[in-house]
């Protein structure tokens, strides 16, 4: 993966950073914590400009959020509610649950998008609920850009400072990403089992 990322940046320059950061949002196995530190190292060698590296990283990250946002928006809350009421019983999921989740995102969605863009493991997935809750596009783009900007800047600066050891950034962050995903999965399982018990108790 590291050789492919480096090769694409070597052959395409800033456009390679842009493309990689777009793909990173659509295919999470391509990690931003490898792309941006590598680009930061290139800037430290004088091959690229650090501000432009960060700009391309942010731009690619924001563009990459749009497909999932539009998928969420196209699917919409009402369709998901109707699906949950019709087929969600086996998941212990109801239309009421969907509306509660949507109400929560309406209240806290801006913070979720802002800070979630800096959390490995879920940063790419937040676009779906943002689209489904019909978060206004300008607000979504602004908060995505701020969160992505902080994340891209931190990673690029880390690569700039670490130099040839830039790959350590991914080595340190990758376990965090796995932990976050594990926590999300465990939370989902706990919620599922709790709902099953509640349904059996009420039957």
JSON list of C-alpha atoms in Angstrom, two decimals:
[
{"chain": "A", "resi": 1, "resn": "UNK", "atom": "CA", "xyz": [0.00, 0.00, 0.00]},
{"chain": "A", "resi": 2, "resn": "UNK", "atom": "CA", "xyz": [2.76, 2.45, 0.95]},
{"chain": "A", "resi": 3, "resn": "UNK", "atom": "CA", "xyz": [4.63, 1.86, -2.32]},
{"chain": "A", "resi": 4, "resn": "UNK", "atom": "CA", "xyz": [1.43, 2.37, -4.35]},
{"chain": "A", "resi": 5, "resn": "UNK", "atom": "CA", "xyz": [0.58, 5.60, -2.52]},
{"chain": "A", "resi": 6, "resn": "UNK", "atom": "CA", "xyz": [4.11, 6.91, -2.94]},
{"chain": "A", "resi": 7, "resn": "UNK", "atom": "CA", "xyz": [4.21, 5.89, -6.60]},
{"chain": "A", "resi": 8, "resn": "UNK", "atom": "CA", "xyz": [0.95, 7.67, -7.38]},
{"chain": "A", "resi": 9, "resn": "UNK", "atom": "CA", "xyz": [2.16, 10.87, -5.72]},
{"chain": "A", "resi": 10, "resn": "UNK", "atom": "CA", "xyz": [5.51, 10.65, -7.49]},
{"chain": "A", "resi": 11, "resn": "UNK", "atom": "CA", "xyz": [3.82, 10.32, -10.89]},
{"chain": "A", "resi": 12, "resn": "UNK", "atom": "CA", "xyz": [0.88, 12.71, -10.39]},
{"chain": "A", "resi": 13, "resn": "UNK", "atom": "CA", "xyz": [2.16, 15.17, -7.80]},
{"chain": "A", "resi": 14, "resn": "UNK", "atom": "CA", "xyz": [-0.49, 17.30, -6.12]},
{"chain": "A", "resi": 15, "resn": "UNK", "atom": "CA", "xyz": [-3.20, 15.69, -8.25]},
{"chain": "A", "resi": 16, "resn": "UNK", "atom": "CA", "xyz": [-2.17, 12.34, -6.79]},
{"chain": "A", "resi": 17, "resn": "UNK", "atom": "CA", "xyz": [-2.78, 13.65, -3.26]},
{"chain": "A", "resi": 18, "resn": "UNK", "atom": "CA", "xyz": [-6.19, 14.94, -4.32]},
{"chain": "A", "resi": 19, "resn": "UNK", "atom": "CA", "xyz": [-7.13, 11.63, -5.95]},
{"chain": "A", "resi": 20, "resn": "UNK", "atom": "CA", "xyz": [-5.87, 9.53, -3.05]},
{"chain": "A", "resi": 21, "resn": "UNK", "atom": "CA", "xyz": [-7.81, 11.56, -0.48]},
{"chain": "A", "resi": 22, "resn": "UNK", "atom": "CA", "xyz": [-10.99, 11.24, -2.55]},
{"chain": "A", "resi": 23, "resn": "UNK", "atom": "CA", "xyz": [-10.50, 7.46, -2.74]},
{"chain": "A", "resi": 24, "resn": "UNK", "atom": "CA", "xyz": [-9.68, 7.29, 0.98]},
{"chain": "A", "resi": 25, "resn": "UNK", "atom": "CA", "xyz": [-13.21, 8.45, 1.80]},
{"chain": "A", "resi": 26, "resn": "UNK", "atom": "CA", "xyz": [-14.78, 5.86, -0.49]},
{"chain": "A", "resi": 27, "resn": "UNK", "atom": "CA", "xyz": [-12.43, 2.97, 0.28]},
{"chain": "A", "resi": 28, "resn": "UNK", "atom": "CA", "xyz": [-11.29, 3.24, 3.94]},
{"chain": "A", "resi": 29, "resn": "UNK", "atom": "CA", "xyz": [-8.51, 0.64, 3.52]},
{"chain": "A", "resi": 30, "resn": "UNK", "atom": "CA", "xyz": [-6.65, 3.49, 1.76]},
{"chain": "A", "resi": 31, "resn": "UNK", "atom": "CA", "xyz": [-5.57, 5.39, 4.90]},
{"chain": "A", "resi": 32, "resn": "UNK", "atom": "CA", "xyz": [-5.21, 9.16, 5.11]},
{"chain": "A", "resi": 33, "resn": "UNK", "atom": "CA", "xyz": [-2.73, 8.54, 7.91]},
{"chain": "A", "resi": 34, "resn": "UNK", "atom": "CA", "xyz": [-0.37, 7.15, 5.25]},
{"chain": "A", "resi": 35, "resn": "UNK", "atom": "CA", "xyz": [-1.20, 9.57, 2.41]},
{"chain": "A", "resi": 36, "resn": "UNK", "atom": "CA", "xyz": [-0.78, 12.90, 4.18]},
{"chain": "A", "resi": 37, "resn": "UNK", "atom": "CA", "xyz": [2.37, 12.09, 6.19]},
{"chain": "A", "resi": 38, "resn": "UNK", "atom": "CA", "xyz": [3.98, 10.82, 2.98]},
{"chain": "A", "resi": 39, "resn": "UNK", "atom": "CA", "xyz": [3.05, 14.08, 1.26]},
{"chain": "A", "resi": 40, "resn": "UNK", "atom": "CA", "xyz": [4.37, 16.01, 4.25]},
{"chain": "A", "resi": 41, "resn": "UNK", "atom": "CA", "xyz": [7.68, 14.17, 3.94]},
{"chain": "A", "resi": 42, "resn": "UNK", "atom": "CA", "xyz": [7.80, 15.13, 0.25]},
{"chain": "A", "resi": 43, "resn": "UNK", "atom": "CA", "xyz": [7.34, 18.75, 1.32]},
{"chain": "A", "resi": 44, "resn": "UNK", "atom": "CA", "xyz": [10.19, 18.40, 3.84]},
{"chain": "A", "resi": 45, "resn": "UNK", "atom": "CA", "xyz": [12.42, 17.22, 0.99]},
{"chain": "A", "resi": 46, "resn": "UNK", "atom": "CA", "xyz": [11.51, 20.35, -0.96]},
{"chain": "A", "resi": 47, "resn": "UNK", "atom": "CA", "xyz": [9.63, 18.41, -3.66]},
{"chain": "A", "resi": 48, "resn": "UNK", "atom": "CA", "xyz": [6.26, 19.94, -2.78]},
{"chain": "A", "resi": 49, "resn": "UNK", "atom": "CA", "xyz": [4.85, 22.98, -1.01]},
{"chain": "A", "resi": 50, "resn": "UNK", "atom": "CA", "xyz": [3.44, 22.14, 2.43]},
{"chain": "A", "resi": 51, "resn": "UNK", "atom": "CA", "xyz": [0.47, 24.60, 2.19]},
{"chain": "A", "resi": 52, "resn": "UNK", "atom": "CA", "xyz": [-0.51, 23.16, -1.22]},
{"chain": "A", "resi": 53, "resn": "UNK", "atom": "CA", "xyz": [-0.13, 19.61, 0.13]},
{"chain": "A", "resi": 54, "resn": "UNK", "atom": "CA", "xyz": [-2.57, 20.45, 2.93]},
{"chain": "A", "resi": 55, "resn": "UNK", "atom": "CA", "xyz": [-4.94, 22.23, 0.53]},
{"chain": "A", "resi": 56, "resn": "UNK", "atom": "CA", "xyz": [-5.06, 19.22, -1.81]},
{"chain": "A", "resi": 57, "resn": "UNK", "atom": "CA", "xyz": [-5.61, 16.92, 1.16]},
{"chain": "A", "resi": 58, "resn": "UNK", "atom": "CA", "xyz": [-8.53, 18.97, 2.44]},
{"chain": "A", "resi": 59, "resn": "UNK", "atom": "CA", "xyz": [-10.06, 19.41, -1.02]},
{"chain": "A", "resi": 60, "resn": "UNK", "atom": "CA", "xyz": [-9.81, 15.70, -1.79]},
{"chain": "A", "resi": 61, "resn": "UNK", "atom": "CA", "xyz": [-11.25, 14.78, 1.59]},
{"chain": "A", "resi": 62, "resn": "UNK", "atom": "CA", "xyz": [-14.25, 17.09, 1.17]},
{"chain": "A", "resi": 63, "resn": "UNK", "atom": "CA", "xyz": [-14.95, 15.95, -2.40]},
{"chain": "A", "resi": 64, "resn": "UNK", "atom": "CA", "xyz": [-14.73, 12.35, -1.20]},
{"chain": "A", "resi": 65, "resn": "UNK", "atom": "CA", "xyz": [-17.53, 12.90, 1.31]},
{"chain": "A", "resi": 66, "resn": "UNK", "atom": "CA", "xyz": [-20.06, 13.85, -1.36]},
{"chain": "A", "resi": 67, "resn": "UNK", "atom": "CA", "xyz": [-20.96, 10.43, -2.88]},
{"chain": "A", "resi": 68, "resn": "UNK", "atom": "CA", "xyz": [-22.04, 8.95, 0.47]},
{"chain": "A", "resi": 69, "resn": "UNK", "atom": "CA", "xyz": [-23.79, 12.20, 1.40]},
{"chain": "A", "resi": 70, "resn": "UNK", "atom": "CA", "xyz": [-25.87, 12.06, -1.78]},
{"chain": "A", "resi": 71, "resn": "UNK", "atom": "CA", "xyz": [-26.58, 8.34, -1.31]},
{"chain": "A", "resi": 72, "resn": "UNK", "atom": "CA", "xyz": [-27.88, 9.10, 2.18]},
{"chain": "A", "resi": 73, "resn": "UNK", "atom": "CA", "xyz": [-29.92, 12.01, 0.89]},
{"chain": "A", "resi": 74, "resn": "UNK", "atom": "CA", "xyz": [-31.39, 9.95, -1.96]},
{"chain": "A", "resi": 75, "resn": "UNK", "atom": "CA", "xyz": [-32.37, 7.14, 0.39]},
{"chain": "A", "resi": 76, "resn": "UNK", "atom": "CA", "xyz": [-33.82, 9.58, 2.89]},
{"chain": "A", "resi": 77, "resn": "UNK", "atom": "CA", "xyz": [-35.37, 9.25, 6.33]},
{"chain": "A", "resi": 78, "resn": "UNK", "atom": "CA", "xyz": [-38.86, 8.38, 5.13]},
{"chain": "A", "resi": 79, "resn": "UNK", "atom": "CA", "xyz": [-37.70, 5.47, 3.01]},
{"chain": "A", "resi": 80, "resn": "UNK", "atom": "CA", "xyz": [-35.58, 4.15, 5.85]},
{"chain": "A", "resi": 81, "resn": "UNK", "atom": "CA", "xyz": [-38.48, 4.51, 8.31]},
{"chain": "A", "resi": 82, "resn": "UNK", "atom": "CA", "xyz": [-40.78, 2.63, 5.95]},
{"chain": "A", "resi": 83, "resn": "UNK", "atom": "CA", "xyz": [-38.17, -0.10, 5.46]},
{"chain": "A", "resi": 84, "resn": "UNK", "atom": "CA", "xyz": [-37.59, -0.43, 9.22]},
{"chain": "A", "resi": 85, "resn": "UNK", "atom": "CA", "xyz": [-41.32, -0.68, 9.94]},
{"chain": "A", "resi": 86, "resn": "UNK", "atom": "CA", "xyz": [-41.71, -3.36, 7.27]},
{"chain": "A", "resi": 87, "resn": "UNK", "atom": "CA", "xyz": [-38.49, -5.37, 7.50]},
{"chain": "A", "resi": 88, "resn": "UNK", "atom": "CA", "xyz": [-36.58, -4.14, 10.55]},
{"chain": "A", "resi": 89, "resn": "UNK", "atom": "CA", "xyz": [-38.10, -6.48, 13.11]},
{"chain": "A", "resi": 90, "resn": "UNK", "atom": "CA", "xyz": [-35.33, -9.06, 12.73]},
{"chain": "A", "resi": 91, "resn": "UNK", "atom": "CA", "xyz": [-32.85, -6.26, 13.54]},
{"chain": "A", "resi": 92, "resn": "UNK", "atom": "CA", "xyz": [-35.05, -5.03, 16.42]},
{"chain": "A", "resi": 93, "resn": "UNK", "atom": "CA", "xyz": [-35.20, -1.79, 14.47]},
{"chain": "A", "resi": 94, "resn": "UNK", "atom": "CA", "xyz": [-38.34, 0.31, 14.06]},
{"chain": "A", "resi": 95, "resn": "UNK", "atom": "CA", "xyz": [-39.26, 3.48, 12.26]},
{"chain": "A", "resi": 96, "resn": "UNK", "atom": "CA", "xyz": [-39.42, 5.16, 15.66]},
{"chain": "A", "resi": 97, "resn": "UNK", "atom": "CA", "xyz": [-35.77, 4.29, 16.27]},
{"chain": "A", "resi": 98, "resn": "UNK", "atom": "CA", "xyz": [-34.83, 5.83, 12.93]},
{"chain": "A", "resi": 99, "resn": "UNK", "atom": "CA", "xyz": [-36.67, 9.04, 13.78]},
{"chain": "A", "resi": 100, "resn": "UNK", "atom": "CA", "xyz": [-34.94, 9.22, 17.17]},
{"chain": "A", "resi": 101, "resn": "UNK", "atom": "CA", "xyz": [-31.56, 8.79, 15.52]},
{"chain": "A", "resi": 102, "resn": "UNK", "atom": "CA", "xyz": [-32.43, 11.44, 12.95]},
{"chain": "A", "resi": 103, "resn": "UNK", "atom": "CA", "xyz": [-33.57, 13.84, 15.68]},
{"chain": "A", "resi": 104, "resn": "UNK", "atom": "CA", "xyz": [-30.27, 13.29, 17.47]},
{"chain": "A", "resi": 105, "resn": "UNK", "atom": "CA", "xyz": [-28.32, 14.04, 14.31]},
{"chain": "A", "resi": 106, "resn": "UNK", "atom": "CA", "xyz": [-30.40, 17.18, 13.75]},
{"chain": "A", "resi": 107, "resn": "UNK", "atom": "CA", "xyz": [-29.32, 18.40, 17.20]},
{"chain": "A", "resi": 108, "resn": "UNK", "atom": "CA", "xyz": [-25.70, 17.26, 17.19]},
{"chain": "A", "resi": 109, "resn": "UNK", "atom": "CA", "xyz": [-24.88, 16.66, 13.53]},
{"chain": "A", "resi": 110, "resn": "UNK", "atom": "CA", "xyz": [-22.58, 19.64, 13.11]},
{"chain": "A", "resi": 111, "resn": "UNK", "atom": "CA", "xyz": [-20.40, 18.51, 16.03]},
{"chain": "A", "resi": 112, "resn": "UNK", "atom": "CA", "xyz": [-20.52, 14.92, 14.78]},
{"chain": "A", "resi": 113, "resn": "UNK", "atom": "CA", "xyz": [-19.30, 15.97, 11.32]},
{"chain": "A", "resi": 114, "resn": "UNK", "atom": "CA", "xyz": [-16.70, 18.39, 12.68]},
{"chain": "A", "resi": 115, "resn": "UNK", "atom": "CA", "xyz": [-15.07, 16.06, 15.21]},
{"chain": "A", "resi": 116, "resn": "UNK", "atom": "CA", "xyz": [-15.91, 12.82, 13.42]},
{"chain": "A", "resi": 117, "resn": "UNK", "atom": "CA", "xyz": [-13.79, 13.86, 10.44]},
{"chain": "A", "resi": 118, "resn": "UNK", "atom": "CA", "xyz": [-10.81, 13.51, 12.77]},
{"chain": "A", "resi": 119, "resn": "UNK", "atom": "CA", "xyz": [-11.69, 10.04, 14.06]},
{"chain": "A", "resi": 120, "resn": "UNK", "atom": "CA", "xyz": [-10.18, 7.10, 12.15]},
{"chain": "A", "resi": 121, "resn": "UNK", "atom": "CA", "xyz": [-12.64, 4.34, 11.44]},
{"chain": "A", "resi": 122, "resn": "UNK", "atom": "CA", "xyz": [-15.80, 6.43, 11.26]},
{"chain": "A", "resi": 123, "resn": "UNK", "atom": "CA", "xyz": [-14.72, 9.62, 9.46]},
{"chain": "A", "resi": 124, "resn": "UNK", "atom": "CA", "xyz": [-15.76, 8.26, 6.08]},
{"chain": "A", "resi": 125, "resn": "UNK", "atom": "CA", "xyz": [-19.16, 6.97, 7.28]},
{"chain": "A", "resi": 126, "resn": "UNK", "atom": "CA", "xyz": [-20.55, 10.20, 8.72]},
{"chain": "A", "resi": 127, "resn": "UNK", "atom": "CA", "xyz": [-21.61, 11.44, 5.30]},
{"chain": "A", "resi": 128, "resn": "UNK", "atom": "CA", "xyz": [-24.44, 8.88, 5.18]},
{"chain": "A", "resi": 129, "resn": "UNK", "atom": "CA", "xyz": [-26.37, 10.09, 8.26]},
{"chain": "A", "resi": 130, "resn": "UNK", "atom": "CA", "xyz": [-25.63, 13.69, 7.29]},
{"chain": "A", "resi": 131, "resn": "UNK", "atom": "CA", "xyz": [-27.30, 13.10, 3.94]},
{"chain": "A", "resi": 132, "resn": "UNK", "atom": "CA", "xyz": [-30.18, 11.09, 5.40]},
{"chain": "A", "resi": 133, "resn": "UNK", "atom": "CA", "xyz": [-30.95, 13.83, 7.93]},
{"chain": "A", "resi": 134, "resn": "UNK", "atom": "CA", "xyz": [-30.80, 16.36, 5.06]},
{"chain": "A", "resi": 135, "resn": "UNK", "atom": "CA", "xyz": [-28.14, 18.48, 6.68]},
{"chain": "A", "resi": 136, "resn": "UNK", "atom": "CA", "xyz": [-27.89, 21.60, 4.48]},
{"chain": "A", "resi": 137, "resn": "UNK", "atom": "CA", "xyz": [-25.09, 21.21, 1.97]},
{"chain": "A", "resi": 138, "resn": "UNK", "atom": "CA", "xyz": [-23.29, 24.49, 2.87]},
{"chain": "A", "resi": 139, "resn": "UNK", "atom": "CA", "xyz": [-23.21, 23.52, 6.56]},
{"chain": "A", "resi": 140, "resn": "UNK", "atom": "CA", "xyz": [-22.05, 20.00, 5.73]},
{"chain": "A", "resi": 141, "resn": "UNK", "atom": "CA", "xyz": [-19.26, 21.28, 3.51]},
{"chain": "A", "resi": 142, "resn": "UNK", "atom": "CA", "xyz": [-18.09, 23.92, 6.00]},
{"chain": "A", "resi": 143, "resn": "UNK", "atom": "CA", "xyz": [-17.87, 21.56, 8.96]},
{"chain": "A", "resi": 144, "resn": "UNK", "atom": "CA", "xyz": [-16.39, 18.78, 6.84]},
{"chain": "A", "resi": 145, "resn": "UNK", "atom": "CA", "xyz": [-13.75, 21.20, 5.56]},
{"chain": "A", "resi": 146, "resn": "UNK", "atom": "CA", "xyz": [-12.85, 22.40, 9.06]},
{"chain": "A", "resi": 147, "resn": "UNK", "atom": "CA", "xyz": [-12.58, 18.90, 10.49]},
{"chain": "A", "resi": 148, "resn": "UNK", "atom": "CA", "xyz": [-10.74, 17.58, 7.43]},
{"chain": "A", "resi": 149, "resn": "UNK", "atom": "CA", "xyz": [-8.45, 20.62, 7.49]},
{"chain": "A", "resi": 150, "resn": "UNK", "atom": "CA", "xyz": [-7.38, 19.99, 11.07]},
{"chain": "A", "resi": 151, "resn": "UNK", "atom": "CA", "xyz": [-6.85, 16.29, 10.35]},
{"chain": "A", "resi": 152, "resn": "UNK", "atom": "CA", "xyz": [-4.92, 16.82, 7.10]},
{"chain": "A", "resi": 153, "resn": "UNK", "atom": "CA", "xyz": [-2.77, 19.54, 8.64]},
{"chain": "A", "resi": 154, "resn": "UNK", "atom": "CA", "xyz": [-1.85, 17.41, 11.66]},
{"chain": "A", "resi": 155, "resn": "UNK", "atom": "CA", "xyz": [-0.93, 14.42, 9.47]},
{"chain": "A", "resi": 156, "resn": "UNK", "atom": "CA", "xyz": [1.05, 16.47, 6.94]},
{"chain": "A", "resi": 157, "resn": "UNK", "atom": "CA", "xyz": [2.94, 18.28, 9.70]},
{"chain": "A", "resi": 158, "resn": "UNK", "atom": "CA", "xyz": [3.72, 14.95, 11.36]},
{"chain": "A", "resi": 159, "resn": "UNK", "atom": "CA", "xyz": [5.21, 13.67, 8.11]},
{"chain": "A", "resi": 160, "resn": "UNK", "atom": "CA", "xyz": [7.12, 16.93, 7.65]},
{"chain": "A", "resi": 161, "resn": "UNK", "atom": "CA", "xyz": [8.64, 16.67, 11.14]},
{"chain": "A", "resi": 162, "resn": "UNK", "atom": "CA", "xyz": [9.27, 12.92, 11.19]},
{"chain": "A", "resi": 163, "resn": "UNK", "atom": "CA", "xyz": [10.92, 12.88, 7.78]},
{"chain": "A", "resi": 164, "resn": "UNK", "atom": "CA", "xyz": [11.90, 9.38, 6.66]},
{"chain": "A", "resi": 165, "resn": "UNK", "atom": "CA", "xyz": [10.04, 7.98, 9.66]},
{"chain": "A", "resi": 166, "resn": "UNK", "atom": "CA", "xyz": [6.70, 9.36, 8.41]},
{"chain": "A", "resi": 167, "resn": "UNK", "atom": "CA", "xyz": [5.26, 5.83, 8.22]},
{"chain": "A", "resi": 168, "resn": "UNK", "atom": "CA", "xyz": [5.25, 5.71, 12.01]},
{"chain": "A", "resi": 169, "resn": "UNK", "atom": "CA", "xyz": [2.13, 7.91, 11.92]},
{"chain": "A", "resi": 170, "resn": "UNK", "atom": "CA", "xyz": [0.10, 5.10, 10.37]},
{"chain": "A", "resi": 171, "resn": "UNK", "atom": "CA", "xyz": [1.66, 2.55, 12.73]},
{"chain": "A", "resi": 172, "resn": "UNK", "atom": "CA", "xyz": [0.44, 4.55, 15.72]},
{"chain": "A", "resi": 173, "resn": "UNK", "atom": "CA", "xyz": [-2.96, 5.56, 14.36]},
{"chain": "A", "resi": 174, "resn": "UNK", "atom": "CA", "xyz": [-3.93, 2.24, 12.76]},
{"chain": "A", "resi": 175, "resn": "UNK", "atom": "CA", "xyz": [-4.53, 0.52, 16.13]},
{"chain": "A", "resi": 176, "resn": "UNK", "atom": "CA", "xyz": [-6.69, 3.49, 17.18]},
{"chain": "A", "resi": 177, "resn": "UNK", "atom": "CA", "xyz": [-8.79, 3.03, 14.05]},
{"chain": "A", "resi": 178, "resn": "UNK", "atom": "CA", "xyz": [-9.30, -0.64, 14.84]},
{"chain": "A", "resi": 179, "resn": "UNK", "atom": "CA", "xyz": [-10.23, 0.15, 18.44]},
{"chain": "A", "resi": 180, "resn": "UNK", "atom": "CA", "xyz": [-12.81, 2.72, 17.32]},
{"chain": "A", "resi": 181, "resn": "UNK", "atom": "CA", "xyz": [-14.38, 0.25, 14.91]},
{"chain": "A", "resi": 182, "resn": "UNK", "atom": "CA", "xyz": [-14.42, -2.42, 17.61]},
{"chain": "A", "resi": 183, "resn": "UNK", "atom": "CA", "xyz": [-16.15, -0.05, 20.04]},
{"chain": "A", "resi": 184, "resn": "UNK", "atom": "CA", "xyz": [-18.77, 0.83, 17.43]},
{"chain": "A", "resi": 185, "resn": "UNK", "atom": "CA", "xyz": [-19.42, -2.85, 16.68]},
{"chain": "A", "resi": 186, "resn": "UNK", "atom": "CA", "xyz": [-19.64, -3.77, 20.38]},
{"chain": "A", "resi": 187, "resn": "UNK", "atom": "CA", "xyz": [-22.00, -0.86, 21.04]},
{"chain": "A", "resi": 188, "resn": "UNK", "atom": "CA", "xyz": [-24.21, -2.00, 18.16]},
{"chain": "A", "resi": 189, "resn": "UNK", "atom": "CA", "xyz": [-24.28, -5.59, 19.47]},
{"chain": "A", "resi": 190, "resn": "UNK", "atom": "CA", "xyz": [-25.10, -4.43, 23.01]},
{"chain": "A", "resi": 191, "resn": "UNK", "atom": "CA", "xyz": [-27.91, -2.24, 21.68]},
{"chain": "A", "resi": 192, "resn": "UNK", "atom": "CA", "xyz": [-29.24, -5.13, 19.58]},
{"chain": "A", "resi": 193, "resn": "UNK", "atom": "CA", "xyz": [-29.25, -7.57, 22.51]},
{"chain": "A", "resi": 194, "resn": "UNK", "atom": "CA", "xyz": [-30.88, -5.01, 24.80]},
{"chain": "A", "resi": 195, "resn": "UNK", "atom": "CA", "xyz": [-33.64, -4.39, 22.28]},
{"chain": "A", "resi": 196, "resn": "UNK", "atom": "CA", "xyz": [-34.20, -8.13, 21.89]},
{"chain": "A", "resi": 197, "resn": "UNK", "atom": "CA", "xyz": [-34.60, -8.51, 25.68]},
{"chain": "A", "resi": 198, "resn": "UNK", "atom": "CA", "xyz": [-37.00, -5.55, 25.82]},
{"chain": "A", "resi": 199, "resn": "UNK", "atom": "CA", "xyz": [-39.10, -7.00, 23.01]},
{"chain": "A", "resi": 200, "resn": "UNK", "atom": "CA", "xyz": [-39.27, -10.43, 24.67]},
{"chain": "A", "resi": 201, "resn": "UNK", "atom": "CA", "xyz": [-40.18, -8.85, 28.00]},
{"chain": "A", "resi": 202, "resn": "UNK", "atom": "CA", "xyz": [-42.98, -6.86, 26.38]},
{"chain": "A", "resi": 203, "resn": "UNK", "atom": "CA", "xyz": [-44.32, -9.81, 24.40]}
]
